[in-house]
GROMACS .gro file of C-alpha atoms in nm:
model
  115
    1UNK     CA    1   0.416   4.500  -0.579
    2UNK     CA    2   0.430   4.212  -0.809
    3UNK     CA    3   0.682   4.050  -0.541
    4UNK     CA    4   0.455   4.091  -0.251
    5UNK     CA    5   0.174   3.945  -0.417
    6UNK     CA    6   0.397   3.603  -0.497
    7UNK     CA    7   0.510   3.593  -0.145
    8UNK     CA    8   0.144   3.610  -0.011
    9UNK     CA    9   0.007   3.350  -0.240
   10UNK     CA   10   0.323   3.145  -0.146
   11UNK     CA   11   0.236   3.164   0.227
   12UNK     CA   12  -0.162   3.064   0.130
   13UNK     CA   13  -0.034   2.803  -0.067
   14UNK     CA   14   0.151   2.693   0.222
   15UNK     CA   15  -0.140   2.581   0.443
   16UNK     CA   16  -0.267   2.308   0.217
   17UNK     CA   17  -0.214   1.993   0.322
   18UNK     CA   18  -0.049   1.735   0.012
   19UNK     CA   19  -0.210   1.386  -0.025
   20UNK     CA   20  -0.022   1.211  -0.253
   21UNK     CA   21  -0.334   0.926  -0.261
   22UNK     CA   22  -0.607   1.197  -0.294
   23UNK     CA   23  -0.911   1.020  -0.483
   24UNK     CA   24  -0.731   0.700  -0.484
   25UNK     CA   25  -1.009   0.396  -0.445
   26UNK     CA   26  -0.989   0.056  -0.321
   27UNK     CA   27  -1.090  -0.086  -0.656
   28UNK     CA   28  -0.807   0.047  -0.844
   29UNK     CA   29  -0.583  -0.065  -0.563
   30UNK     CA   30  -0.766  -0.458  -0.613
   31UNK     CA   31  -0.735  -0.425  -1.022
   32UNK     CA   32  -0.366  -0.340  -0.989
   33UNK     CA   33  -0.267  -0.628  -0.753
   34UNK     CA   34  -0.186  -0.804  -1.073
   35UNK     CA   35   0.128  -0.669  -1.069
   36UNK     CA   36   0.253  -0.907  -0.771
   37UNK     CA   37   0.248  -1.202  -1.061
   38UNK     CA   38   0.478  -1.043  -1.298
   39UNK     CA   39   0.785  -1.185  -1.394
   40UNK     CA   40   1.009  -1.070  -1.332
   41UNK     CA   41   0.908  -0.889  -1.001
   42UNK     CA   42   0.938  -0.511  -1.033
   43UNK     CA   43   0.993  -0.425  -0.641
   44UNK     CA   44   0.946  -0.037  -0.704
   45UNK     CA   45   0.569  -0.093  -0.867
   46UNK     CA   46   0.535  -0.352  -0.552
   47UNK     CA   47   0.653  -0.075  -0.279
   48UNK     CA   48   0.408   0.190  -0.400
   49UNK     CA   49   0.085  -0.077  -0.441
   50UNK     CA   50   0.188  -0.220  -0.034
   51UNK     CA   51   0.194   0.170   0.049
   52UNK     CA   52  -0.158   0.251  -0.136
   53UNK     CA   53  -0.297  -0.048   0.017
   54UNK     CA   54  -0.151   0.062   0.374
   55UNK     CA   55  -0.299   0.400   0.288
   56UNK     CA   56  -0.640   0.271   0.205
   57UNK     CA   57  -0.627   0.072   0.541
   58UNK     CA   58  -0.521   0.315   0.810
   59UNK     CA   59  -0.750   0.578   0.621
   60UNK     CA   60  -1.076   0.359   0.711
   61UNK     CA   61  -1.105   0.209   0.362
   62UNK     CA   62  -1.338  -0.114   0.433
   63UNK     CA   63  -1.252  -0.401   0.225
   64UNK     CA   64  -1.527  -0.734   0.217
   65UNK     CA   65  -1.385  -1.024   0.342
   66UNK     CA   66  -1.343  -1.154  -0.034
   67UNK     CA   67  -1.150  -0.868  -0.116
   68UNK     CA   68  -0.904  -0.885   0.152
   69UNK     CA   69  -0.843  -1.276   0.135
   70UNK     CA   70  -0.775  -1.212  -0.225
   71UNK     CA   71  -0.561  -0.914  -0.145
   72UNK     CA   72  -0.382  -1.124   0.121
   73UNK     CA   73  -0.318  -1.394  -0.069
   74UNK     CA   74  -0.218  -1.177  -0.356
   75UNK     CA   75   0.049  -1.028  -0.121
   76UNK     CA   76   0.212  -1.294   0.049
   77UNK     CA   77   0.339  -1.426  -0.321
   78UNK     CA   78   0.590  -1.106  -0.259
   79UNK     CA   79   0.792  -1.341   0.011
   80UNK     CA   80   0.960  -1.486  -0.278
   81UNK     CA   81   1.111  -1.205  -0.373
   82UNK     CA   82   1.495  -1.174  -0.188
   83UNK     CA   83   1.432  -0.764  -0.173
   84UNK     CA   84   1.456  -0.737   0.215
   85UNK     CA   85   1.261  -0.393   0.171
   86UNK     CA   86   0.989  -0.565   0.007
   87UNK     CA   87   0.952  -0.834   0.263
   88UNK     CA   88   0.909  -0.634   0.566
   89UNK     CA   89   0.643  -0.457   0.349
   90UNK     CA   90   0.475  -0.740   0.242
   91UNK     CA   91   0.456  -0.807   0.655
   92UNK     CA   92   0.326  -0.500   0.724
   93UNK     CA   93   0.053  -0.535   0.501
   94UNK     CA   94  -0.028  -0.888   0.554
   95UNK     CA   95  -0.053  -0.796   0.929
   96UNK     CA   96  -0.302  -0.528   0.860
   97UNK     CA   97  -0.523  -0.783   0.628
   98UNK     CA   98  -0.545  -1.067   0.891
   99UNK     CA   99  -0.826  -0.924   1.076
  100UNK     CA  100  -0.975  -0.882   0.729
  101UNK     CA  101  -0.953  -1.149   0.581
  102UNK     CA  102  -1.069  -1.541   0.563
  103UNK     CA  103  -0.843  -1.847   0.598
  104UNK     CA  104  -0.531  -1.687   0.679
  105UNK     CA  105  -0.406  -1.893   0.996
  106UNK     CA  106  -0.216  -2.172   0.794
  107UNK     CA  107  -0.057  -1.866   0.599
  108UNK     CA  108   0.003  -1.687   0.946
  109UNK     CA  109   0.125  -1.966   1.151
  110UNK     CA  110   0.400  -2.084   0.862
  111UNK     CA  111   0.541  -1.671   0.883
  112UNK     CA  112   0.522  -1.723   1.240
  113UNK     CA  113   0.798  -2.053   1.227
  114UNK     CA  114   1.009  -1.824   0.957
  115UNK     CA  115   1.039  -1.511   1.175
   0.00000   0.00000   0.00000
């Protein structure tokens, strides 16, 4: 019946896995960083580009060195922004980009004093 078959391709259905980044690449990730300079800041845009760019990160993406200093620096800009969400983001992200990227330890060490 017409019933059973929707309730089998339900169930089939069922047992793929949804990847709400599927396909997503690093370089659209770098071209939208942009959207950290905007004024004014639009925290939602900023939440879902820190949670791509954690995505990319803990999924084995490899960034150069150039790409995550610029990415890192990029992101730390976001600690002027009073959204407390935002800011632990921003941290999050920064922490995964150290290791990463060049000439962070003056950026690192003034976090360090503020936390």
């Amino acid at each position: 019946s017409f019933l059973q078959k929707m309730m089998l391709n339900k169930k089939e259905d069922d047992d793929y896995d949804y990847v709400p980044f599927h396909g997503l690449g690093k370089g659209a990730v770098l071209q939208e960083q942009r959207i950290f300079n905007e004024t004014p800041l639009d925290s939602r845009k900023c939440y879902y580009l820190l949670t791509k760019i954690l995505y990319l990160i803990t999924n084995g993406e490899k960034f150069t060195e150039k790409e995550a200093t610029g990415l890192f620096f990029a992101t730390t800009k976001l600690f002027q922004s009073q959204d407390i969400i935002l800011r632990r983001m921003t941290y999050l992200v920064l922490k995964e980009l150290v290791p990463l990227a060049k000439d962070t330890i003056i950026v690192i060490s003034s976090l360090t004093k503020d936390m």
